[in-house]
């Protein structure tokens, strides 16, 4: 069965954990006891549905401990390929586009979203993960649970949180993957987005059965599906995963998105005629470059043309020589100022 597996020997004691995390036992116990004090609440981010997303940062001491938990424990886990999000894997890189590629050119695609995933993952399930998946003794599992949760839940934004989110279904997800594979379904999960697809016809009873499997997995660890985001798509219409088209053999951006990227490049070219020094232009240029980079993964030839155009209008570096900066300021003044004002400046 294709399931997560911890490849190292279990950490058998608090002393062994303190050595792995390079911290004294007293410091480790104190940090675990007062861990909530070391989390920093970021400014809430608005979501499309009108609610907000609360993310967290951590103080340096806890950030470093989280980094060591990653390096010495969570990076040592085998993550099945159906887990596609936020996993460091140099041999088989994973992201939202590789996730999309798993569901291209299919007859039907199911898409499920987990509602408020991170804050819904409670510490008791994190403890169970450390104890039974990693085979750590209770005292070690308890400390690791305290170090990686905030007020009893998994805080989104902490270094360890996405890995915990990937492992939280460790008991049931392999069984569901296997069951769906028997039915000729491809299954994948990108953190809180679940997709499964098949190239054969299925009836309503089978649709209900598959949905019940996925919901049972979620409810088993206390999280809930976001029923408003549930989609059952067929190839007679546009099918999308992570806002990427999957109707064809390769993932593609929608024509609308490609047109918008082209328009953004043109906007950069227009503004670059008179302003390549401002923060506003730098922000627009970087945003457009990022969108072109995304396009390059899916439409390489078209993206390369846009990259060449952007190279010709890259923002000026404010640290260039005073001569070039002066020449550029004169050019800006010519554009914005009346001739009398420009003559006075010169």
Coordinates of C-alpha atoms in Angstrom, one line a residue, residues 130-303:
X130 CA 3.4 11.8 16.1
X131 CA 2.6 8.8 18.2
X132 CA 1.4 6.2 15.7
X133 CA 2.8 7.2 12.3
X134 CA 6.2 8.1 13.7
X135 CA 6.1 5.6 16.5
X136 CA 7.3 8.1 19.0
X137 CA 6.6 7.6 22.8
X138 CA 3.9 9.6 24.3
X139 CA 6.1 12.2 26.0
X140 CA 8.0 12.9 22.8
X141 CA 4.7 13.0 20.8
X142 CA 3.3 15.4 23.4
X143 CA 6.2 17.9 23.2
X144 CA 6.2 17.8 19.4
X145 CA 2.5 18.4 19.3
X146 CA 2.9 21.5 21.6
X147 CA 5.8 22.8 19.5
X148 CA 3.8 22.6 16.2
X149 CA 0.4 23.8 17.3
X150 CA -1.0 27.1 18.6
X151 CA -3.8 27.1 21.2
X152 CA -4.8 23.6 20.2
X153 CA -4.7 23.8 16.4
X154 CA -2.3 23.8 13.5
X155 CA -1.3 27.5 12.6
X156 CA -1.2 28.2 8.9
X157 CA 2.2 29.8 8.0
X158 CA 4.4 28.0 10.5
X159 CA 7.2 26.1 8.8
X160 CA 5.9 22.7 10.0
X161 CA 2.2 23.2 9.3
X162 CA 2.0 22.2 5.6
X163 CA 3.8 19.0 6.3
X164 CA 1.5 18.1 9.2
X165 CA -1.5 19.0 6.9
X166 CA -0.1 16.5 4.3
X167 CA 0.2 13.8 6.9
X168 CA -3.0 14.3 8.9
X169 CA -5.0 11.7 6.9
X170 CA -2.2 9.1 7.2
X171 CA -4.5 6.4 8.4
X172 CA -7.3 6.6 5.8
X173 CA -5.9 8.3 2.8
X174 CA -3.9 5.4 1.5
X175 CA -7.0 3.2 1.7
X176 CA -9.0 5.7 -0.3
X177 CA -6.2 6.0 -2.9
X178 CA -6.2 2.3 -3.2
X179 CA -10.0 2.0 -3.4
X180 CA -10.2 4.7 -6.1
X181 CA -7.4 3.1 -8.1
X182 CA -9.3 -0.1 -8.3
X183 CA -12.1 1.9 -9.8
X184 CA -9.8 3.4 -12.4
X185 CA -9.7 6.8 -10.6
X186 CA -6.6 9.0 -10.2
X187 CA -6.6 10.7 -6.8
X188 CA -4.5 13.6 -5.5
X189 CA -4.5 16.2 -2.8
X190 CA -2.9 19.6 -2.9
X191 CA -3.0 20.5 0.9
X192 CA -6.7 21.3 1.2
X193 CA -7.8 20.7 -2.4
X194 CA -8.8 17.1 -3.3
X195 CA -9.2 16.0 -6.9
X196 CA -10.0 12.6 -8.4
X197 CA -10.7 11.8 -12.0
X198 CA -11.5 9.0 -14.4
X199 CA -11.8 8.4 -18.1
X200 CA -14.9 6.1 -17.8
X201 CA -18.6 6.7 -17.4
X202 CA -19.9 6.5 -13.8
X203 CA -23.5 6.6 -12.6
X204 CA -25.0 8.7 -9.8
X205 CA -24.7 5.9 -7.2
X206 CA -20.9 5.7 -7.8
X207 CA -20.6 9.5 -7.6
X208 CA -22.3 9.4 -4.2
X209 CA -20.1 6.5 -3.0
X210 CA -16.9 8.3 -4.0
X211 CA -18.1 11.5 -2.3
X212 CA -18.9 9.6 0.9
X213 CA -15.4 8.1 0.9
X214 CA -13.8 11.5 0.7
X215 CA -16.2 13.0 3.4
X216 CA -15.6 10.1 5.7
X217 CA -11.8 10.7 5.5
X218 CA -12.3 14.4 6.4
X219 CA -14.7 13.8 9.2
X220 CA -12.4 11.2 10.6
X221 CA -9.9 13.9 11.7
X222 CA -12.5 16.5 12.6
X223 CA -12.3 18.6 9.4
X224 CA -15.2 19.4 7.1
X225 CA -15.8 19.7 3.4
X226 CA -16.6 23.1 1.9
X227 CA -19.7 22.0 0.1
X228 CA -20.0 25.3 -1.7
X229 CA -16.7 24.6 -3.6
X230 CA -17.6 21.1 -4.5
X231 CA -17.4 20.5 -8.3
X232 CA -18.2 17.5 -10.5
X233 CA -17.0 18.4 -14.0
X234 CA -17.4 16.5 -17.3
X235 CA -15.4 16.9 -20.5
X236 CA -18.4 18.2 -22.3
X237 CA -17.6 21.5 -20.6
X238 CA -14.5 23.3 -19.3
X239 CA -12.8 21.3 -16.5
X240 CA -10.5 23.2 -14.2
X241 CA -8.1 22.2 -11.4
X242 CA -6.4 25.1 -9.5
X243 CA -7.9 27.4 -12.2
X244 CA -6.0 25.6 -14.9
X245 CA -7.7 23.9 -17.8
X246 CA -7.4 20.1 -17.8
X247 CA -9.6 19.1 -20.7
X248 CA -6.7 18.3 -23.0
X249 CA -3.6 16.2 -22.7
X250 CA -1.6 19.0 -21.1
X251 CA -2.7 21.6 -18.6
X252 CA -3.4 25.0 -20.2
X253 CA -4.2 28.5 -19.1
X254 CA -7.6 29.8 -20.2
X255 CA -7.6 32.1 -23.3
X256 CA -8.8 34.9 -21.1
X257 CA -5.8 34.6 -18.7
X258 CA -3.4 34.5 -21.6
X259 CA -5.0 37.6 -23.1
X260 CA -4.7 39.3 -19.7
X261 CA -1.0 38.5 -19.5
X262 CA -0.5 39.9 -22.9
X263 CA -2.3 43.1 -21.9
X264 CA -0.1 43.3 -18.8
X265 CA 3.1 43.1 -20.9
X266 CA 1.7 45.8 -23.2
X267 CA 0.9 48.0 -20.2
X268 CA 4.5 47.7 -18.9
X269 CA 5.8 48.7 -22.4
X270 CA 3.5 51.8 -22.4
X271 CA 4.5 52.9 -18.9
X272 CA 8.2 52.2 -19.5
X273 CA 8.3 54.9 -22.2
X274 CA 8.3 57.5 -19.4
X275 CA 8.7 55.7 -16.1
X276 CA 11.1 52.8 -15.3
X277 CA 12.2 54.1 -11.9
X278 CA 9.1 54.3 -9.7
X279 CA 8.0 51.8 -7.1
X280 CA 4.7 51.5 -9.0
X281 CA 6.4 50.4 -12.2
X282 CA 8.7 48.0 -10.3
X283 CA 5.6 46.4 -8.7
X284 CA 3.8 46.1 -12.0
X285 CA 6.8 44.7 -13.8
X286 CA 7.5 42.1 -11.1
X287 CA 3.8 41.0 -11.0
X288 CA 3.8 40.7 -14.8
X289 CA 7.1 38.8 -14.8
X290 CA 5.6 36.4 -12.3
X291 CA 2.6 35.8 -14.5
X292 CA 4.8 35.2 -17.5
X293 CA 6.9 32.7 -15.5
X294 CA 3.6 30.8 -14.6
X295 CA 2.7 30.9 -18.3
X296 CA 6.1 29.4 -19.2
X297 CA 5.3 26.2 -17.4
X298 CA 2.3 25.7 -19.7
X299 CA 2.9 27.8 -22.9
X300 CA 6.6 28.1 -23.3
X301 CA 6.9 29.6 -26.8
X302 CA 4.4 32.3 -26.1
X303 CA 5.9 33.1 -22.6

